[in-house]
Coordinates of C-alpha atoms and ligand atoms in Angstrom, one line a residue:
M274 CA 9.3 -60.0 14.8
M275 CA 10.3 -60.3 11.1
K276 CA 7.0 -60.6 9.8
A277 CA 5.8 -57.6 11.6
T278 CA 8.3 -55.4 10.2
K279 CA 7.7 -56.6 6.9
G280 CA 4.0 -56.2 7.3
V281 CA 3.9 -52.3 8.1
P282 CA 5.1 -51.1 4.7
A283 CA 2.4 -53.5 3.0
I284 CA -0.3 -52.0 5.1
A285 CA 0.6 -48.5 4.7
A286 CA 0.9 -49.0 1.1
V287 CA -2.7 -50.2 0.9
L288 CA -3.9 -47.3 3.2
V289 CA -2.3 -44.8 0.9
A290 CA -4.0 -46.3 -2.0
V291 CA -7.4 -46.3 -0.6
L292 CA -6.9 -42.8 0.7
V293 CA -5.9 -41.6 -2.8
V294 CA -9.0 -43.3 -4.5
A295 CA -11.1 -41.9 -1.7
S296 CA -9.8 -38.2 -2.4
T297 CA -9.9 -38.6 -6.2
T298 CA -13.5 -39.9 -6.2
A299 CA -15.2 -38.5 -3.4
P300 CA -15.8 -34.8 -4.3
R301 CA -16.3 -35.1 -7.8
V302 CA -19.6 -34.8 -9.4
R303 CA -20.7 -37.0 -12.0
G304 CA -23.9 -36.2 -14.4
E305 CA -26.6 -33.6 -13.5
D306 CA -28.1 -35.6 -10.9
Q307 CA -25.1 -35.4 -8.3
L308 CA -24.7 -31.4 -8.7
V309 CA -25.1 -29.9 -5.2
R310 CA -28.5 -28.3 -4.9
Q311 CA -28.6 -27.3 -1.4
L312 CA -26.0 -26.5 1.3
S313 CA -26.7 -27.3 5.2
N314 CA -25.4 -25.9 8.4
G315 CA -21.8 -27.3 9.0
F316 CA -21.0 -26.7 5.2
T317 CA -17.5 -25.8 4.5
A318 CA -15.4 -25.4 1.3
T319 CA -11.8 -24.2 0.6
H320 CA -10.8 -22.6 -2.5
A321 CA -7.9 -24.6 -4.3
A322 CA -5.4 -21.6 -3.9
G323 CA -4.0 -20.4 -7.3
A324 CA -6.7 -22.7 -9.1
T325 CA -6.1 -22.2 -13.0
S326 CA -10.2 -22.2 -13.8
A327 CA -11.6 -18.6 -12.9
F328 CA -14.7 -20.1 -11.5
E329 CA -15.2 -22.8 -8.7
P330 CA -18.8 -23.9 -8.6
L331 CA -20.1 -25.0 -5.1
L332 CA -24.0 -24.9 -5.5
Y333 CA -26.1 -25.3 -8.7
A334 CA -29.6 -24.1 -9.4
P335 CA -32.0 -26.8 -10.5
S336 CA -32.1 -25.5 -14.1
G337 CA -28.4 -25.9 -14.1
V338 CA -28.0 -22.6 -15.5
F339 CA -26.6 -20.8 -12.6
A340 CA -23.9 -21.8 -10.1
F341 CA -22.7 -20.1 -7.0
G342 CA -18.8 -20.3 -5.9
F343 CA -15.6 -18.9 -6.0
L344 CA -14.8 -16.4 -8.7
R345 CA -11.4 -15.0 -9.9
V346 CA -11.9 -11.3 -10.3
G347 CA -9.1 -9.5 -12.5
A348 CA -5.7 -10.8 -12.2
A349 CA -5.8 -11.9 -8.5
S350 CA -8.8 -11.1 -6.5
L351 CA -11.2 -13.6 -5.1
D352 CA -15.0 -13.0 -4.6
L353 CA -18.2 -15.1 -4.2
A354 CA -20.5 -15.0 -7.4
V355 CA -23.5 -16.2 -8.8
F356 CA -22.5 -17.2 -12.3
H357 CA -24.5 -17.6 -15.5
L358 CA -22.9 -20.9 -16.6
P359 CA -23.5 -20.4 -20.6
S360 CA -22.2 -16.8 -21.0
S361 CA -19.7 -17.0 -17.9
F362 CA -21.1 -13.8 -16.5
P363 CA -21.5 -12.9 -12.9
V364 CA -25.0 -11.7 -12.2
W365 CA -24.4 -11.3 -8.8
R366 CA -21.0 -11.0 -6.6
A367 CA -20.7 -10.6 -2.7
T368 CA -18.2 -7.8 -3.1
P369 CA -16.2 -7.7 0.1
A370 CA -14.9 -4.4 1.2
S371 CA -11.6 -5.9 0.9
P372 CA -11.1 -8.6 -1.9
G373 CA -9.9 -12.2 -1.0
D374 CA -6.6 -13.1 -2.8
W375 CA -7.1 -16.1 -5.5
S376 CA -3.4 -17.3 -4.5
R377 CA -4.9 -18.0 -0.8
P378 CA -7.1 -21.1 0.5
A379 CA -10.0 -18.9 1.5
T380 CA -12.8 -20.9 3.0
L381 CA -16.6 -20.5 2.8
T382 CA -18.7 -22.0 5.7
F383 CA -22.5 -22.0 6.5
D384 CA -22.6 -22.4 10.1
D385 CA -24.7 -21.1 13.0
G386 CA -27.4 -19.9 10.2
S387 CA -25.0 -17.4 7.8
L388 CA -22.6 -17.6 5.0
V389 CA -19.0 -16.8 5.9
L390 CA -16.1 -16.2 3.6
T391 CA -12.9 -16.2 5.3
D392 CA -9.3 -15.6 4.5
P393 CA -6.6 -17.5 6.1
D394 CA -4.6 -14.2 7.0
A395 CA -7.1 -11.3 6.7
G396 CA -10.0 -13.1 8.5
V397 CA -13.6 -12.6 7.7
L398 CA -14.1 -10.8 4.4
W399 CA -17.6 -11.1 3.9
R400 CA -20.9 -12.8 5.8
T401 CA -24.5 -12.5 5.4
L402 CA -25.8 -10.3 8.1
D403 CA -28.9 -10.5 10.0
A404 CA -30.1 -13.7 8.8
I405 CA -30.3 -17.1 10.3
G406 CA -31.2 -20.1 8.2
D407 CA -31.0 -24.0 8.0
T408 CA -30.2 -24.2 4.3
V409 CA -28.6 -22.3 1.3
A410 CA -30.2 -22.6 -2.4
L411 CA -29.6 -21.1 -5.6
L412 CA -33.0 -20.6 -7.2
N413 CA -33.7 -20.7 -11.2
T414 CA -34.1 -17.1 -11.2
S415 CA -30.4 -16.8 -10.1
N416 CA -31.5 -15.6 -6.4
L417 CA -29.3 -17.1 -3.7
I418 CA -31.3 -17.6 -0.7
V419 CA -30.7 -18.4 3.2
R420 CA -34.0 -19.9 4.5
R421 CA -35.4 -21.9 7.5
Y422 CA -36.9 -25.3 7.2
D423 CA -40.3 -24.1 8.1
T424 CA -40.9 -21.1 6.0
S425 CA -40.8 -20.4 2.2
V426 CA -39.8 -16.7 2.6
P427 CA -36.0 -16.3 2.5
T428 CA -34.3 -14.7 5.7
W429 CA -31.6 -13.5 3.5
Q430 CA -31.4 -13.3 -0.5
S431 CA -28.8 -12.0 -2.6
F432 CA -31.5 -10.1 -4.7
D433 CA -31.6 -7.6 -2.0
H434 CA -27.9 -6.8 -2.3
P435 CA -27.4 -6.4 -6.0
S436 CA -23.9 -5.6 -7.3
D437 CA -23.8 -4.3 -10.8
T438 CA -26.9 -6.3 -12.4
L439 CA -30.6 -6.6 -11.9
V440 CA -32.4 -9.8 -13.2
V441 CA -36.0 -10.6 -14.1
D442 CA -38.2 -10.4 -11.1
Q443 CA -35.7 -8.6 -8.7
N444 CA -37.2 -5.7 -6.9
F445 CA -35.0 -2.6 -7.1
T446 CA -36.2 -0.2 -4.2
V447 CA -35.1 3.1 -2.7
S448 CA -33.4 1.0 0.2
S449 CA -31.8 -1.4 -2.0
P450 CA -27.8 -0.9 -2.4
P451 CA -27.0 0.9 -5.7
L452 CA -25.9 -1.0 -8.8
I453 CA -22.0 -0.1 -8.7
S454 CA -20.2 -0.8 -12.1
G455 CA -17.4 -3.2 -11.9
N456 CA -14.9 -0.3 -12.1
R457 CA -16.6 1.4 -8.9
R458 CA -16.7 4.8 -10.9
F459 CA -20.6 4.4 -11.7
A460 CA -23.7 3.9 -9.7
F461 CA -27.3 3.6 -10.5
R462 CA -29.5 4.7 -7.7
L463 CA -33.4 4.9 -7.3
G464 CA -34.9 8.2 -5.5
K465 CA -38.3 8.1 -4.1
T466 CA -40.0 9.0 -7.5
F467 CA -36.8 8.9 -10.1
M468 CA -33.8 7.0 -11.1
A469 CA -30.5 8.2 -11.8
L470 CA -26.8 7.4 -13.0
Q471 CA -24.2 9.0 -10.8
M472 CA -20.5 9.3 -11.1
E473 CA -18.6 8.1 -7.9
F474 CA -15.8 10.8 -6.9
Y475 CA -13.7 10.8 -3.8
G476 CA -14.5 7.3 -2.8
G477 CA -18.1 8.0 -3.0
R478 CA -18.2 11.2 -1.3
S479 CA -19.2 13.3 -4.1
T480 CA -21.9 11.6 -6.6
P481 CA -22.9 13.9 -9.5
T482 CA -25.9 12.9 -11.4
Y483 CA -25.5 12.8 -15.3
W484 CA -28.7 10.9 -16.2
R485 CA -32.2 11.0 -14.5
H486 CA -35.5 9.7 -15.4
T487 CA -38.5 10.6 -13.3
A488 CA -41.2 8.1 -13.1
L489 CA -44.0 9.6 -15.4
E490 CA -47.2 9.1 -13.2
A491 CA -45.7 9.4 -10.0
Q492 CA -46.3 12.6 -8.1
P493 CA -43.1 14.2 -6.9
Q494 CA -44.7 16.8 -4.6
N495 CA -47.1 14.2 -2.9
A496 CA -44.9 13.5 -0.1
T497 CA -47.4 10.8 1.5
E498 CA -47.0 8.6 -1.6
P499 CA -45.1 5.6 -1.2
P500 CA -41.8 5.2 -2.8
V501 CA -41.4 4.1 -6.3
Y502 CA -39.6 0.6 -6.9
G503 CA -38.4 -0.8 -10.3
R504 CA -38.3 -4.3 -11.7
L505 CA -36.8 -5.9 -14.8
D506 CA -39.8 -7.8 -16.7
G507 CA -39.3 -10.8 -18.8
R508 CA -41.5 -9.5 -21.5
G509 CA -38.8 -6.7 -22.2
F510 CA -39.1 -3.6 -20.2
F511 CA -38.1 -2.0 -16.9
G512 CA -41.3 -1.1 -15.0
L513 CA -41.6 1.3 -12.1
Y514 CA -44.4 0.6 -9.6
L515 CA -45.8 2.1 -6.5
A516 CA -46.6 -0.3 -3.7
G517 CA -50.1 -0.1 -3.0
G518 CA -52.2 -1.1 -0.1
G519 CA -52.9 -4.7 0.4
G520 CA -50.0 -6.1 -1.7
G521 CA -51.1 -4.8 -5.1
E522 CA -48.9 -2.7 -7.0
Q523 CA -49.4 0.1 -9.7
K524 CA -47.2 0.6 -12.7
V525 CA -46.3 4.2 -13.0
D526 CA -43.9 4.2 -15.8
T527 CA -42.2 1.7 -18.4
L528 CA -38.8 1.8 -20.0
S529 CA -39.6 -0.4 -23.2
F530 CA -36.5 -2.2 -24.7
D531 CA -36.3 -2.7 -28.5
T532 CA -37.6 -6.3 -28.0
F533 CA -40.7 -5.3 -26.3
V534 CA -42.8 -5.0 -29.3
Q535 CA -41.2 -7.9 -31.3
N536 CA -42.6 -10.6 -29.3
L537 CA -39.1 -12.4 -29.5
T538 CA -39.2 -15.9 -28.9
G539 CA -36.4 -18.2 -27.6
V540 CA -35.3 -15.4 -25.0
V541 CA -34.5 -17.4 -22.0
F542 CA -32.7 -14.7 -19.5
R543 CA -32.5 -10.8 -19.4
R544 CA -30.2 -8.8 -17.2
M545 CA -29.5 -4.9 -16.7
T546 CA -26.3 -3.8 -15.8
M547 CA -24.4 -0.8 -14.6
D548 CA -21.5 -1.1 -17.4
D549 CA -17.9 0.3 -16.9
D550 CA -18.4 3.1 -19.3
G551 CA -21.2 4.6 -17.5
N552 CA -23.9 3.6 -19.3
L553 CA -26.9 1.2 -18.1
R554 CA -27.9 -1.5 -20.5
A555 CA -30.1 -4.2 -20.7
Y556 CA -29.2 -7.5 -22.4
Y557 CA -30.8 -10.8 -23.3
W558 CA -29.7 -14.4 -24.0
T559 CA -31.4 -16.5 -26.3
D560 CA -31.5 -20.3 -26.3
G561 CA -28.2 -21.7 -27.7
G562 CA -27.0 -18.3 -28.1
K563 CA -23.4 -17.4 -28.3
D564 CA -23.4 -13.6 -26.8
W565 CA -25.5 -11.3 -24.8
I566 CA -27.5 -8.9 -27.1
S567 CA -28.3 -5.6 -25.7
D568 CA -31.7 -4.2 -26.4
Y569 CA -31.7 -1.1 -24.2
K570 CA -29.1 1.7 -23.2
A571 CA -30.0 4.8 -21.2
I572 CA -27.8 6.8 -23.0
A573 CA -27.8 6.7 -26.7
D574 CA -25.0 9.0 -28.0
R575 CA -21.3 8.1 -27.0
C576 CA -20.5 11.7 -26.4
E577 CA -23.1 11.9 -23.7
L578 CA -21.2 9.3 -21.7
P579 CA -19.7 11.3 -18.8
T580 CA -15.9 9.8 -19.4
S581 CA -16.3 9.0 -22.9
C582 CA -12.7 10.8 -23.8
G583 CA -11.5 10.5 -20.0
A584 CA -10.8 13.3 -17.7
Y585 CA -10.2 16.7 -19.6
G586 CA -11.3 14.9 -22.5
L587 CA -13.1 16.5 -25.6
C588 CA -15.8 14.5 -27.6
V589 CA -16.5 15.6 -30.9
P590 CA -20.0 14.2 -31.9
G591 CA -20.6 12.8 -35.2
A592 CA -21.2 9.5 -37.1
A593 CA -17.8 8.4 -35.6
A594 CA -17.4 10.3 -32.6
Q595 CA -14.0 11.5 -31.7
C596 CA -11.7 12.2 -28.7
Q597 CA -9.7 15.3 -28.3
C598 CA -8.1 17.1 -25.3
L599 CA -9.4 20.1 -23.3
L600 CA -5.5 20.8 -22.6
D601 CA -4.4 21.3 -26.1
S602 CA -5.1 24.8 -27.3
D603 CA -4.9 23.8 -31.1
T604 CA -7.9 21.6 -32.3
A605 CA -5.2 19.2 -33.7
G606 CA -5.4 17.4 -30.5
T607 CA -3.5 14.8 -29.2
S608 CA -5.5 11.6 -28.1
P609 CA -6.6 10.5 -24.5
P610 CA -5.6 10.0 -22.2
C611 CA -5.5 13.8 -21.5
H612 CA -4.9 13.7 -17.9
A613 CA -2.9 11.1 -15.7
G614 CA -4.5 9.8 -12.7
E615 CA -7.9 10.0 -10.9
E616 CA -8.5 12.8 -8.5
T617 CA -9.1 11.6 -5.1
A618 CA -9.6 14.9 -3.4
D619 CA -10.9 18.4 -4.2
L620 CA -9.0 21.5 -4.5
C621 CA -9.5 22.7 -1.0
A622 CA -6.6 22.6 1.5
S623 CA -6.7 24.2 5.1
G624 CA -4.0 26.9 5.5
A625 CA -3.3 29.7 7.9
D626 CA -6.5 31.7 7.2
G627 CA -8.9 28.6 7.0
V628 CA -9.8 26.8 3.6
E629 CA -7.2 27.7 0.7
Q630 CA -7.1 26.4 -2.6
V631 CA -4.3 24.4 -3.8
D632 CA -2.1 25.3 -6.8
F633 CA -4.0 25.1 -10.2
D634 CA -3.5 26.1 -13.8
V635 CA -6.5 27.5 -16.0
V636 CA -7.4 26.1 -19.1
R637 CA -10.1 28.4 -21.1
R638 CA -11.8 26.8 -24.4
T639 CA -14.4 27.9 -26.6
R640 CA -17.1 25.6 -28.6
V641 CA -17.3 23.5 -25.3
S642 CA -20.3 22.5 -23.4
V643 CA -21.3 19.5 -21.1
A644 CA -23.7 16.5 -22.0
Y645 CA -25.7 16.7 -18.7
K646 CA -26.1 20.2 -17.8
E647 CA -29.6 19.8 -16.9
V648 CA -28.7 18.1 -13.8
L649 CA -25.6 20.3 -12.9
P650 CA -26.1 23.2 -10.3
S651 CA -26.1 26.6 -12.1
L652 CA -26.1 30.2 -10.9
E653 CA -29.4 31.3 -9.9
T654 CA -29.8 34.2 -12.4
T655 CA -29.3 33.7 -16.1
N656 CA -28.1 37.0 -16.8
K657 CA -24.5 36.3 -15.9
T658 CA -21.4 37.6 -18.0
E659 CA -18.9 35.1 -18.6
A660 CA -16.4 36.9 -16.2
E661 CA -19.1 36.5 -13.4
C662 CA -19.4 32.7 -14.2
E663 CA -15.6 32.3 -14.1
A664 CA -15.3 34.3 -11.1
A665 CA -17.9 32.0 -9.4
C666 CA -15.9 28.9 -10.0
A667 CA -12.4 30.5 -9.6
G668 CA -12.7 31.4 -5.8
N669 CA -14.1 28.3 -4.9
C670 CA -12.2 25.4 -4.2
S671 CA -14.8 22.6 -4.6
C672 CA -15.3 24.1 -8.2
W673 CA -13.3 22.6 -10.9
G674 CA -14.9 24.3 -14.0
A675 CA -17.5 26.5 -15.4
V676 CA -19.4 26.4 -18.5
Y677 CA -20.9 29.4 -19.9
N678 CA -23.6 29.8 -22.6
G679 CA -23.2 33.5 -24.0
E680 CA -26.6 33.1 -25.5
S681 CA -28.5 32.5 -22.7
G682 CA -26.2 33.9 -20.1
Y683 CA -26.6 30.3 -18.2
C684 CA -23.5 29.4 -16.2
Y685 CA -23.0 25.9 -15.1
L686 CA -20.6 25.0 -12.3
I687 CA -18.9 21.8 -12.3
D688 CA -18.1 20.9 -8.5
F689 CA -16.4 17.6 -9.2
P690 CA -13.5 16.7 -11.2
V691 CA -13.4 17.7 -14.7
E692 CA -14.4 14.6 -16.9
T693 CA -15.4 14.8 -20.7
M694 CA -16.6 17.8 -22.2
V695 CA -18.4 17.9 -25.5
Y696 CA -17.6 20.1 -28.7
E697 CA -20.3 22.4 -29.9
A698 CA -19.9 24.3 -33.1
D699 CA -20.9 27.6 -31.3
D700 CA -18.4 30.3 -30.3
R701 CA -20.6 31.5 -27.7
K702 CA -20.2 28.4 -25.5
V703 CA -17.0 28.9 -23.3
G704 CA -15.3 26.8 -20.7
Y705 CA -13.1 27.6 -17.6
F706 CA -11.4 24.6 -16.2
K707 CA -8.8 24.0 -13.2
V708 CA -6.1 21.8 -13.7
R709 CA -4.0 20.6 -10.3
R710 CA -0.6 21.8 -10.5
L711 CA 1.6 18.8 -9.6
P712 CA 4.3 19.6 -6.9
S713 CA 6.9 18.8 -9.4
M714 CA 5.8 21.8 -11.4
K715 CA 6.1 24.3 -8.5
R716 CA 9.9 24.8 -9.2
S717 CA 9.6 28.2 -10.6
R718 CA 8.0 29.4 -7.4
M719 CA 11.0 28.3 -5.3
S720 CA 13.3 30.9 -3.9
P721 CA 16.6 31.7 -5.6
A722 CA 18.4 30.1 -2.4
V723 CA 16.4 26.9 -2.6
I724 CA 17.2 26.6 -6.5
A725 CA 20.8 27.0 -5.8
A726 CA 20.8 24.2 -2.9
T727 CA 18.8 21.8 -5.0
A728 CA 21.3 22.3 -7.9
V729 CA 24.3 21.4 -5.9
L730 CA 22.6 18.6 -4.2
S731 CA 21.5 17.4 -7.7
L732 CA 24.9 17.5 -8.7
V733 CA 26.1 15.4 -5.8
L734 CA 23.3 12.8 -6.4
V735 CA 24.3 12.6 -10.3
G736 CA 27.8 11.7 -9.1
L737 CA 26.7 9.1 -6.7
T738 CA 23.9 7.7 -9.0
A739 CA 26.6 7.3 -11.9
A740 CA 28.7 5.2 -9.5
G741 CA 25.6 3.3 -8.4
V742 CA 24.4 2.7 -11.7
C743 CA 27.2 0.3 -13.2
S744 CA 27.1 -2.0 -10.4
G745 CA 23.3 -1.9 -10.3
Y746 CA 22.7 -2.6 -13.9
R747 CA 23.1 -6.3 -14.2
L748 CA 21.0 -6.8 -11.0
W749 CA 18.3 -4.7 -12.8
E750 CA 18.7 -6.5 -16.1
R751 CA 18.3 -9.8 -14.4
R752 CA 15.1 -8.5 -12.6
R753 CA 13.5 -7.2 -15.6
R754 CA 13.7 -10.4 -17.6
K755 CA 12.0 -12.0 -14.7
R756 CA 9.4 -9.4 -14.6
A757 CA 8.7 -9.4 -18.4
G758 CA 7.7 -13.0 -17.8
M759 CA 5.4 -12.4 -15.1
E760 CA 3.7 -9.4 -16.7
Q761 CA 2.3 -11.6 -19.4
E762 CA 0.2 -13.2 -16.9
L763 CA -1.4 -10.0 -15.6
V764 CA -4.1 -9.9 -18.8
V765 CA -7.0 -8.0 -17.9
G766 CA -10.6 -8.9 -18.7
P767 CA -12.5 -7.3 -21.7
G768 CA -12.1 -3.5 -22.0
P769 CA -14.8 -1.0 -20.7
Y770 CA -15.5 0.2 -24.1
K771 CA -16.8 -3.0 -25.7
D772 CA -19.6 -1.5 -27.9
L773 CA -17.9 1.6 -28.9
K774 CA -18.3 0.3 -32.6
T775 CA -21.8 0.4 -32.4
M776 CA -22.2 3.4 -30.2
G777 CA -19.9 5.3 -32.6
S778 CA -22.1 4.6 -35.4
L779 CA -25.2 6.5 -33.6
T780 CA -26.1 9.9 -34.3
K781 CA -28.1 12.2 -32.1
P782 CA -32.0 12.3 -32.8
Ligands
NAG113 C1 -36.2 -25.1 -12.5 O1 -35.7 -25.3 -13.8 C2 -35.8 -26.6 -14.2 C3 -35.3 -26.7 -15.7 O2 -35.6 -25.9 -16.3 C4 -37.1 -27.3 -14.0 O3 -37.4 -28.6 -14.2 C5 -37.5 -26.9 -12.4 O4 -39.0 -27.2 -12.3 C6 -37.4 -25.4 -12.1 N1 -37.6 -25.3 -10.7 C7 -38.6 -24.2 -10.2 C8 -38.9 -24.1 -8.9 O5 -39.5 -23.5 -11.0
NAG114 C1 -41.0 -8.0 -5.4 O1 -42.1 -7.3 -5.1 C2 -43.5 -7.7 -5.3 C3 -44.4 -6.9 -5.0 O2 -44.1 -6.3 -3.8 C4 -43.4 -9.1 -4.4 O3 -44.9 -9.7 -4.7 C5 -42.3 -10.1 -4.9 O4 -42.4 -11.0 -4.1 C6 -41.1 -9.4 -4.6 N1 -40.1 -10.1 -5.1 C7 -38.8 -10.7 -4.4 C8 -38.0 -11.7 -5.3 O5 -38.6 -10.2 -3.3
NAG115 C1 -51.0 11.6 -2.9 O1 -51.0 10.2 -2.8 C2 -52.1 9.5 -2.1 C3 -51.8 7.8 -2.0 O2 -51.2 7.3 -3.3 C4 -53.3 9.8 -3.0 O3 -54.6 9.1 -2.6 C5 -53.6 11.3 -3.4 O4 -54.7 11.5 -4.0 C6 -52.2 12.1 -3.8 N1 -52.4 13.4 -3.7 C7 -52.0 14.1 -4.7 C8 -52.4 15.5 -4.8 O5 -51.6 13.6 -5.9
NAG116 C1 -46.2 -14.2 -29.5 O1 -45.7 -15.3 -29.8 C2 -46.5 -16.5 -29.4 C3 -45.6 -17.9 -29.8 O2 -45.0 -17.5 -31.1 C4 -47.9 -16.3 -29.9 O3 -48.5 -17.5 -29.5 C5 -48.2 -15.1 -29.4 O4 -49.9 -15.1 -30.1 C6 -47.8 -13.9 -30.0 N1 -48.3 -12.5 -29.2 C7 -48.4 -11.5 -30.0 C8 -48.9 -10.4 -29.0 O5 -48.0 -11.3 -31.1
NAG117 C1 -31.3 39.9 -18.4 O1 -30.8 40.9 -19.3 C2 -31.9 41.6 -20.3 C3 -31.3 42.6 -21.3 O2 -30.0 42.8 -20.9 C4 -32.8 42.4 -19.3 O3 -33.9 42.7 -20.2 C5 -33.4 41.5 -18.4 O4 -34.4 42.3 -17.5 C6 -32.4 40.8 -17.7 N1 -32.8 39.6 -16.7 C7 -32.6 39.4 -15.5 C8 -33.3 38.5 -14.6 O5 -31.8 40.1 -14.9
NAG118 C1 -18.7 26.5 -3.5 O1 -19.2 25.6 -4.7 C2 -20.0 24.8 -3.9 C3 -20.5 23.6 -4.8 O2 -21.0 24.3 -5.9 C4 -21.2 25.5 -3.1 O3 -22.3 24.6 -2.5 C5 -20.8 26.4 -1.9 O4 -21.9 27.1 -1.7 C6 -19.7 27.5 -2.8 N1 -18.8 28.1 -2.0 C7 -18.9 29.5 -1.9 C8 -18.2 30.0 -0.9 O5 -19.5 30.0 -2.8

């Protein structure tokens, strides 16, 4: 009896020791040879909730340059990503409709032939649809593929679902989802014969174009012609091709990068990314490099970016482009942000007599133009007067502004929230802009009775608040100290205007 009771703790201790050793050695990988190169059906991995490292790799490419795993996005969101390890850049992200939470133990499984990301509370966040496979692998190209044992053609590939980046040999087609910038404000889309950069408003319901490139040798009027598709080429260009019969392809246009003619050696990887400032840029990485180097951008001049100075901003071109605000009548101009918040709806509201406009103020400016007027809708005839141009916008609740050229009589209507306009030293270029009136600014329109009642109520509230403030102050102070500590952790990643310095030094050709 005595022996047995003494033995139990001893056995337990040995068991615990064995378990500790097993759990610390088993999942670790030692050396290149042991990196996970393939996931098979039945695979499950659980994210270490709140992990300090921003990326948790689960699967490696044979070259060891790319890994697929859990990625922390921003302060606390969780996503799946293919990560370029030398630069810590995610070349692909799953981008679930509602992101995961880094502080919760999300699970990635590969079961029944598809990859599934599950949140412990919210359920399935993301999964590979319409694809059944036996294994998951990451290729040297950074393509994440699901495939069957007996075929080489993948049943699902990340190349068909780009996020904000294209890489070499990835086909970008009319049916591919658009590239969406990380801040979700800009998109790069391919049409049948052209490619375009577009702003995303009202959750994607309005997508005005601010840059367009039509394939040089494609025939836009030839409806029987197959659609064009684009592909980044390792030699330093973005090619547009027509899929010909019999698997062949015909190149119909080329966007050449700065490095195309240089025959650069040591370039090991290229990408093309829809950046957060609305520009589409190509970058390359060299052997032993420290940073991405950009060798192409769709928009050369900072003032031609659609939101370079924010909403209701005015960009003054020059060697060092400057930002002012449209809302200041004097040109001394306060600096941006000129307008708080993003518009989430147009100025239309349903009233008693059908569609009405919500309240707005009007701002008029001279010497103002818009960078991308070629792609804006304009009134059909050129011979408009300034008053006619204004009236066309004033009475239409989907119109936010009109830009008029007194020389040509052209009138451009802005049927999306006003972003950055461009300064032009020409008094005949005038602009008319609507500014949504905030509810708090409606006070002057209240009836005298309402104003009197509000005044009395306010007095009562002031009295009550004063009484409450004294007792509430200590509690508030205590919470404030706690919060100050927390806010320091909410450090956001690199800002959207990371290459403003280089862009500012450029002038228009
Ligand atoms: C992937 O890259 C590694 C290292 O560069 C190389 O050894 C391997 O052959 C490559 N695999 C394929 C399929 O090209
Ligand atoms: C891209 O398209 C070309 C031509 O259609 C094709 O040969 C190639 O396999 C495609 N690449 C990928 C990664 O799907
Ligand atoms: C239209 O496209 C087809 C197929 O590419 C070509 O054979 C034909 O010549 C084109 N027609 C015109 C008018 O460009
Ligand atoms: C490019 O560089 C490679 C290696 O340095 C060389 O062999 C090749 O001839 C060069 N090509 C051209 C067109 O200059
Ligand atoms: C525009 O105005 C000019 C001069 O006022 C006139 O000669 C021309 O016919 C007008 N054009 C149209 C399309 O109304
Ligand atoms: C209002 O503007 C939109 C966009 O510019 C246009 O499609 C629509 O026809 C206009 N409505 C009226 C009543 O003019």
